[in-house]
Amino acid sequence: MMFFEVLKLLFKKPFTNKFPVKYAPKNTLGLIEKVQKGEVKINPPVDTPPGFRGKLEYDIDECVGCGLCAQVCPSHAIELVKDKNWVIMHCKDGAKLAAPLKIRIYVSRCIFCAQCVDVCPRKCLKMSDEFLLANEDKLAEDLIIPGP
Amino acid sequence: MDETGEIKEGEKMKVDDVVNRIKERFECEVKVKEIPCGAKKIKRTHIFVEIKREDFRKFMELLFEIQDYPHFAVISATDLGEQMELLYHFTIDYGKQNDEKTISLRIKLPKNDLRIETITDLIPGAMISEREIHEMVGVEFIGLKDTRHFFLPDNWPEGKYPWRRDETFPNDMLNKLDETWKEGDKNE
Amino acid sequence: MSEHTYSIPVGPLHPAIHEPITLKIDVEGEEIVGVDVFCSQVHRGIEWLGMNRNNPIQNIYLAERVCGICNVCHPFCMVQAVEDASGIYPPERADYIRAIMAELERIHSHLLWAGVAAHEIGFDTVFHYTWALREKVMDLIEYLTGNRVTKAIMMVGGVRRDISEEGKKKIKEGMQYYLEKFAKIEDIYLNDPTIKMRTRDIGVLTREDALRLCAVGPLARASGVPKDVRQDFPYGAYADYGVKAITPDTYNGEIHADVFDRIIVRLLEVKQSVDIIKWAVDNLPSGPILAEKNLVKLKMLLKKAEGEGIGRVEAPRGEDIHYVRLEKGKDPYLSWKIRAPTYNNVLPWIPMLLGGQIADVPIVAASTDPCMSCLNRVTVVDEKGRKYEITKEYMHELSVKKTRRLMRNANRSF
Amino acid sequence: MIWEFLANNSPALIIAIPLIAAFATSLISRVSTRARNIWVILALVLTEIFVIILLYQVFNFGTKVYVFGASSYNLTLPPDSGGIPIRIIFVVDAMSIFMAFTASTVALAGVIYSISCENEQTGQDKYYTLLLLMTVGMLGMMLTGDLFNFFVFLEINSLASAALVAYRVDRGIAVEAAFKYAIISSLGGLMVLFAIGILYGQYDALNMAMVAYRMQATGFSNLDKIAMALLTVTLAMKAGAIPMHFWVPDGYGKAPGAISAMLVTTTYASLYGLFRMCFTVFGLAANTVTLGWFLIILGVLSMFVGVTMALVQHDIKRLMAYHSVSQTGYMLLGVGVGLATLGTTAFNQYGLAAMEGGIFHLINNSMYKGLLFLTAGAIIYRIGTSDLDKMGGLGHSMKYTMIFFMIGALAIAGIPPFNGFASKLLIYESVYQFNPILSIIAMIVSILTLASFVKVFHSAFMGPKRYDVKEVPLPMLVGMGILTFFIILFGLFPNIAMQYLVTPAATALSDPVGYITRVLGGGSL
Amino acid sequence: MLTGAFEVIWYIAASFLISLFAIPFGLLTKGIDRKLAAHMQWRVGPPVWQPFWDVKKLFQKETIVPEDAISWLYNAAPILCLASTVTILLYIPLGPFPPILEGHGDVILILYLLTIPSLAMVAGGFASSSPFASVGAQREMVLMMSYEFPLAATVIALVWKISSLYPQEAAFSLTAFARHPIWNIMGPFGIVGAIVLLIVLLLVTTGEITKVPFDIAEAETEIAEGVFVEYSGRNLGLFYLADAVKTVVMSALIVAIFFPYNLSPLLTPNISIPSWGWAIVDFLFFLLKLEIVIFFCMTFIRVSVARFRVDQVVKVYWGYLTLASLLALILIALDVML
Amino acid sequence: MPKLPTKSFDRSLWVFHVNTGSCNGCDIEILAALTPRYDVERFGIKLVGSPRHADALLVTGPVTRDMEDKVKRFYEQMADPKVVIVIGSCGISGGVFHESYNLVGPVDKVIPVDVYVPGCPPRPEAIIDGVVKAWMKLERLRREKK
Ligand code: SF4
Ligand code: SF4
Ligand code: SF4
Ligand code: SF4
Ligand code: SF4
Ligand code: SF4
Ligand code: SF4
Ligand code: SF4
């Protein structure tokens, strides 16, 4: 029987987490401006736990371009690209100028499996807790983790 | 019923018994695979049987003798090049603690004669699976009443079978969704 | 009155969407006389994709996305099959963590189902309430795996994330929460007269039909077939626990095999899951969580492996089976077959809906916890079995007849 | 001068014009069909005009007693003459003229409608002749003050109606329906004649007033009872009340559209007869409570059974026919309550209102039921079938017919602001004091009626286009428009109808003494 | 003639005024309903002004007429629906203010006027030529037929009692109800009967404004919003408004029949403020009564039960509620006789 | 050219949800966004059962062959002004299903898309964020128009 239950609930504090604000603002852009000015505070979303799988972070300097991440990525989100900075490589047949490989990640293709993070031998990939990624453009700068 | 040693013993006999009964009737290869699991290393039993296409119905009869209603799971198909291998997965002795066995029945069909009897008359629940195998690899089930597409759209081209590894695979229908947006790629 | 048989579409694309399946219902008078099912809207060719990717590791995520709801069961099942085929067996700790994950998923899925079922019969409060309670397990899942829905926890030969002491505490807390709330949920679903009114003796699936049509999971159990992979064919930690399949007679000693019984079975299973999780956390063995820590090596091992394996897992909706065949040097599988539970639970709709009423369709279909939406292609089957596409005019005529029937019935009930 | 003469002789003219027109029709049609059409319409327009003139007279000067061929009615019935009628005598009280107004209006609308509706049929001359004869019969029944004349007009009317039902002889079913109708009518006629015989034998009079007067004087004998039973049952049957309604669906269902509409008023002529007998002839002598209950029970049964049967019909006209039965129930109910309370204080409290309701409903029903039959005829005219299952999508092209239909349907369901509501409201609000259950039933029937018409509306007009048809021709729309005008008029301003038509009618009907004194007292009393 | 013209102008002005009150108040009521329902579902819910924004948006949206629809009827239905709903309010006393069309404040008239909005919906549903809309329209008809008996019985039973005590009154007039509040004139049996009738009427109201559990005509999970499935933009907005006003109408009717009390007679001896002040107080009190009635017949019921099936709806109305109202009728009959 | 969105569009957004072959992950998160924890109804967002009523189309899934023209039809049935929000990676780019014989997507190849919400599945809050982005886009458009 829900009759009594609903009456009880009526006087209970709602379960809602009021992210980002309680009600829809009249003017969203205005709200954002106000938030930037610090006049309005945004209610944070439900906390992300440690180890949350959000948008990738890439440490380009550590990357050796082994391509393992691209190999295991199930959704083809990682692309190997040539570094813009050429370096001198030392091989057994002498030194030569080469562009080492780096990667570029298309976040809007990523399915946040963290498989690349696990496989990377240099631990240069990490998952942040950023997950508010909506964008009008799927190729926006925000959604591409640029290689070189 | 709990998982004491005795019962495991009994179960073992039961597996042998099943294997023997199959071997008695058919000239075939029976593989038993036992996989231990958990901390107690309790074993699960898979029985693989390979028979000839001609024996198929007779085998089904035997299956119904072993258990009044064997549970049919699914048919999987593998394209082996010249042959198409069908694997019927059944389970028997369900409903009891740790007593179930799977029986997988392997039948190889030559590519040029992909036909086999239906089992929907015995087990109506096999209908979807037969329809799926029919549309995906082009096996004809003799006696299957409903042969419409189940998973593929209605306008799917005739004679194209997506799960085959030969020229009947619809190569031109492949779609690289991730590539479609490279054209507009600003960073390129 | 001349009665044509006609098909009606049921709830095209409504909020309770699962896997889209086309459901055609032939109606004659008030009665449903024929049911037909199609499933082309959602076919993404996952098996084919899996057979053509680079390596089995990628396929774990593909399996995870067979379904967003059963997203532990499918990978679980697949890695089981791959492990069988390659002989890379997981360590014990991994077995237990897998079981915990699978049971958490069952809790979330059953609560999700219960909410959706309430929504189907227009009981939105219960829907909101149940889903609010469900958030706890979602948080738990997020804490343990890093995402609320897709858990990405399975790996061939083990699991990807360990459960820390902190995690154990959180899990226990969560289970305590559900033990407390369980009484209330039980009271809402099993004692509310309007829910009972809409579900008792509706959509009956007899034991014989359940067997004949190979029903699995709670659907089969509610019909009195005590079939549960965790019990019959235990895998991983379940072999140690000894699960007992739940049938409605454990609750009230009778089996009606109707929608209400399915509610009973699912609710009791939530409780069972809570017990299993508590047991598994308490008995969590120590040790590694992966048989082969180095992924690159694992990849090489799998590449060299040869053999076939069958994975079986009791998903929230019933038995899930994967068949995998590996061949040396072949990327990644020679063969992969997925048999999701709904695959088997679709045909039982036919006897369940036959003879029922049109208004029961949503709740009966939902009672198998299936995948339905976009039921928009309407085909007519007439008495001779001829088929033709329905036209608007025809539909109009039928709806006219329908009014008459309704009015006559209203009239009759004087 | 001439006007005065015409006005004074209006009762005779009302009968004479259509009668003459009827026989002249076939002659004139030799000239041209057009001329004939104009002729027929003209005749009915004239009739209508005289009805209105007479209405004016009756309203202002009270009951009019008219004697054929005598300058003064005093000559006819000297109080000491023993009541033997020397001349044909018409007694036009408010009730009679009320009925005549209804009948002539519907007839006018019907005939205009027929002009184009029937223009493709053969034998139109006969059609119009019969139609006019039918009108004559109806009007005669309503205006006469004489039992035997009543019988004669009844017969004229029955024969003409039967012939008209069979008018579309190409259909076997129509003939069968006509046959049924003819048999019922003649059986009924015989019974009426028999009853009149009984009364004549006892009281030696055929004049209603005289019979009533003498019956009251001598007391209510067993023979009277038989006569009363015969008369009420027969007339109730002719009025289509349950359980003697079996001829109605066939009769209405098979007749051409305009005729169905006029059949409605025809049955009401019988209903009028029933009321007249109950109130004026037997009202003083017999037990009005029993008689009232008899009408009430007939009414409730008709209401309920009629609507229930209607709900399951598949043929638009049969469906409407059952609704006629059901609507007749309301009138029986209203008037029955009036009769049952006649002479008690309750009569003034609510009995009169109930009667007013019943009588008001009579004219209302004639209008909207007539309209509905005309729209049904329009549909059949365009698509050639009356099977609801075969209709659909007409709303796309037959916009006006659809609007007329909607108005008719809403009116019959008693939805404000149409006239059906006005009269039903009177019934509900008075009858409940007699017995609340009756009111509740009346309200339920009303909503069931609505449901049934929504069904028709949906089947016929809604849905995707199925037939490529045009709107019906103008004359048909005009015919429907006339009735619609009254529906809306009476709906929006029920006071007009109440003041000039209904209340006088109800008062006149409930006052048998007044009637008798007027006739026997030489009119000047 | 002149007075006639004046009257007409007055009616038009009055309808306008009434809609000025009823539409915003109806929307506000809807907002309050949604807010309360949300809280009963353990969530925050939309602000109470939400319905205003919804309507504003709907009116600014494109209005699509489906190809197969009978366009004039399709477009006329919503207007008719709203107009007729507003008209009903002219006949209902609003707290301290007598009905504008006084003397016609007639319950039966109101009951029948109440069918017009539903009929407009039915017509609109049929006119959109969509199968779902047709099924919805038919269900709406079934619904209308189902609640008719209990509704009629309720009204007639009460009126019967009043007229048996006060034969000189125009018993069906709502002002008669106001003059003789039924709780005051009922004996013990009658009180019980009246309580039963109040409950019946509350449940009928739930059906009349098509809310769960009787929302079969719009059942979203079964027939995808039913009657309204093809409507969009302005037309949908008009229906939305009509629904809001209808809620006010039904609750005002219940208040007028069962709770015609005003605060002023109670308080006048103690406090003295000008008479317009009392009018305001009474009016506010009336609004409060409306909200309470709406809470019980709409918000509370709809959050605490599941939707019924069509046959169950018919069974509830023709079965249980009919029995209940007959029982009440008998109780009141006892009361009249004793 | 779609009509310019009006101001109050912001505070009343009725959405219609289409599944074009998704895995249900995103769909249940959309549903979750309706439930008490997130309760999008407080922004005036309502899930409706008919595309005619909808202001926004939520699309999930990589668009299977069967769903292609259905999605198009739903889009066309919606009254202007309207927005399309794609939820989930597989609708944006095919995600994990990026090459298959039965897909014709991604969504933006079939109908114009206004906002993309990456995630697999995105959290309910991310879906709310997507809606906010849609509002911002509309407001910006309106400002530019002025
Ligand atoms: S990490 Fe492995 S793949 Fe990368 S450069 Fe080193 S050896 Fe090569
Ligand atoms: S998280 Fe997964 S999907 Fe995303 S880039 Fe890494 S491997 Fe690819
Ligand atoms: S060119 Fe040099 S650096 Fe490059 S692969 Fe060969 S040896 Fe290595
Ligand atoms: S030797 Fe150098 S280039 Fe070769 S695998 Fe090792 S790091 Fe790479
Ligand atoms: S796996 Fe690591 S190091 Fe190798 S390419 Fe990827 S990000 Fe760079
Ligand atoms: S896994 Fe099977 S059912 Fe699912 S989409 Fe792929 S082929 Fe279809
Ligand atoms: S049946 Fe299972 S796998 Fe399929 S959609 Fe439903 S929950 Fe997901
Ligand atoms: S984005 Fe991911 S979770 Fe969402 S539907 Fe697609 S595959 Fe499923």
PDB file of C-alpha atoms in Angstrom, chain C residues 252-315:
ATOM      1  CA  ASN C 252       3.957 -18.653  -0.455  1.00  0.00           C
ATOM      2  CA  GLY C 253       3.903 -22.319  -1.355  1.00  0.00           C
ATOM      3  CA  GLU C 254       2.027 -21.947  -4.607  1.00  0.00           C
ATOM      4  CA  ILE C 255       2.957 -21.456  -8.199  1.00  0.00           C
ATOM      5  CA  HIS C 256       0.656 -19.468 -10.439  1.00  0.00           C
ATOM      6  CA  ALA C 257       3.328 -18.934 -13.062  1.00  0.00           C
ATOM      7  CA  ASP C 258       1.991 -15.432 -13.691  1.00  0.00           C
ATOM      8  CA  VAL C 259       3.459 -11.953 -13.693  1.00  0.00           C
ATOM      9  CA  PHE C 260       3.048 -11.663  -9.965  1.00  0.00           C
ATOM     10  CA  ASP C 261       5.117 -14.788  -9.436  1.00  0.00           C
ATOM     11  CA  ARG C 262       7.852 -13.252 -11.508  1.00  0.00           C
ATOM     12  CA  ILE C 263       7.836 -10.266  -9.209  1.00  0.00           C
ATOM     13  CA  ILE C 264       8.152 -12.607  -6.238  1.00  0.00           C
ATOM     14  CA  VAL C 265      11.040 -14.493  -7.763  1.00  0.00           C
ATOM     15  CA  ARG C 266      12.954 -11.354  -8.614  1.00  0.00           C
ATOM     16  CA  LEU C 267      12.448  -9.745  -5.260  1.00  0.00           C
ATOM     17  CA  LEU C 268      13.589 -12.864  -3.443  1.00  0.00           C
ATOM     18  CA  GLU C 269      16.590 -13.022  -5.691  1.00  0.00           C
ATOM     19  CA  VAL C 270      17.587  -9.546  -4.650  1.00  0.00           C
ATOM     20  CA  LYS C 271      17.697 -10.813  -1.111  1.00  0.00           C
ATOM     21  CA  GLN C 272      19.629 -13.881  -2.177  1.00  0.00           C
ATOM     22  CA  SER C 273      22.136 -11.703  -3.980  1.00  0.00           C
ATOM     23  CA  VAL C 274      22.639  -9.634  -0.882  1.00  0.00           C
ATOM     24  CA  ASP C 275      23.399 -12.824   1.025  1.00  0.00           C
ATOM     25  CA  ILE C 276      25.819 -14.057  -1.594  1.00  0.00           C
ATOM     26  CA  ILE C 277      27.672 -10.766  -1.659  1.00  0.00           C
ATOM     27  CA  LYS C 278      27.979 -10.689   2.094  1.00  0.00           C
ATOM     28  CA  TRP C 279      29.280 -14.222   2.080  1.00  0.00           C
ATOM     29  CA  ALA C 280      31.721 -13.533  -0.730  1.00  0.00           C
ATOM     30  CA  VAL C 281      33.117 -10.417   0.931  1.00  0.00           C
ATOM     31  CA  ASP C 282      33.604 -12.307   4.159  1.00  0.00           C
ATOM     32  CA  ASN C 283      35.319 -15.216   2.477  1.00  0.00           C
ATOM     33  CA  LEU C 284      37.306 -13.290  -0.071  1.00  0.00           C
ATOM     34  CA  PRO C 285      40.511 -15.300  -0.548  1.00  0.00           C
ATOM     35  CA  SER C 286      43.768 -13.459  -0.794  1.00  0.00           C
ATOM     36  CA  GLY C 287      46.099 -13.679  -3.719  1.00  0.00           C
ATOM     37  CA  PRO C 288      46.487 -12.192  -7.146  1.00  0.00           C
ATOM     38  CA  ILE C 289      43.564 -11.112  -9.207  1.00  0.00           C
ATOM     39  CA  LEU C 290      44.991 -11.955 -12.572  1.00  0.00           C
ATOM     40  CA  ALA C 291      46.491 -15.123 -13.928  1.00  0.00           C
ATOM     41  CA  GLU C 292      48.710 -13.139 -16.250  1.00  0.00           C
ATOM     42  CA  LYS C 293      49.395  -9.600 -15.176  1.00  0.00           C
ATOM     43  CA  ASN C 294      51.234  -8.507 -18.272  1.00  0.00           C
ATOM     44  CA  LEU C 295      48.709  -7.703 -20.913  1.00  0.00           C
ATOM     45  CA  VAL C 296      51.171  -7.889 -23.744  1.00  0.00           C
ATOM     46  CA  LYS C 297      52.111 -11.364 -22.713  1.00  0.00           C
ATOM     47  CA  LEU C 298      48.510 -12.305 -22.309  1.00  0.00           C
ATOM     48  CA  LYS C 299      47.865 -11.143 -25.796  1.00  0.00           C
ATOM     49  CA  MET C 300      50.633 -13.352 -27.092  1.00  0.00           C
ATOM     50  CA  LEU C 301      49.361 -16.332 -25.105  1.00  0.00           C
ATOM     51  CA  LEU C 302      45.914 -15.922 -26.530  1.00  0.00           C
ATOM     52  CA  LYS C 303      47.273 -15.597 -29.969  1.00  0.00           C
ATOM     53  CA  LYS C 304      48.939 -18.948 -29.612  1.00  0.00           C
ATOM     54  CA  ALA C 305      46.051 -20.697 -27.885  1.00  0.00           C
ATOM     55  CA  GLU C 306      43.890 -23.190 -29.658  1.00  0.00           C
ATOM     56  CA  GLY C 307      40.705 -24.848 -28.542  1.00  0.00           C
ATOM     57  CA  GLU C 308      37.082 -24.205 -27.828  1.00  0.00           C
ATOM     58  CA  GLY C 309      35.214 -23.260 -24.734  1.00  0.00           C
ATOM     59  CA  ILE C 310      31.731 -22.678 -23.495  1.00  0.00           C
ATOM     60  CA  GLY C 311      30.943 -20.055 -20.931  1.00  0.00           C
ATOM     61  CA  ARG C 312      27.736 -20.120 -18.944  1.00  0.00           C
ATOM     62  CA  VAL C 313      26.605 -17.477 -16.560  1.00  0.00           C
ATOM     63  CA  GLU C 314      23.329 -16.840 -14.807  1.00  0.00           C
ATOM     64  CA  ALA C 315      22.557 -13.300 -15.852  1.00  0.00           C
TER      65      ALA C 315
END
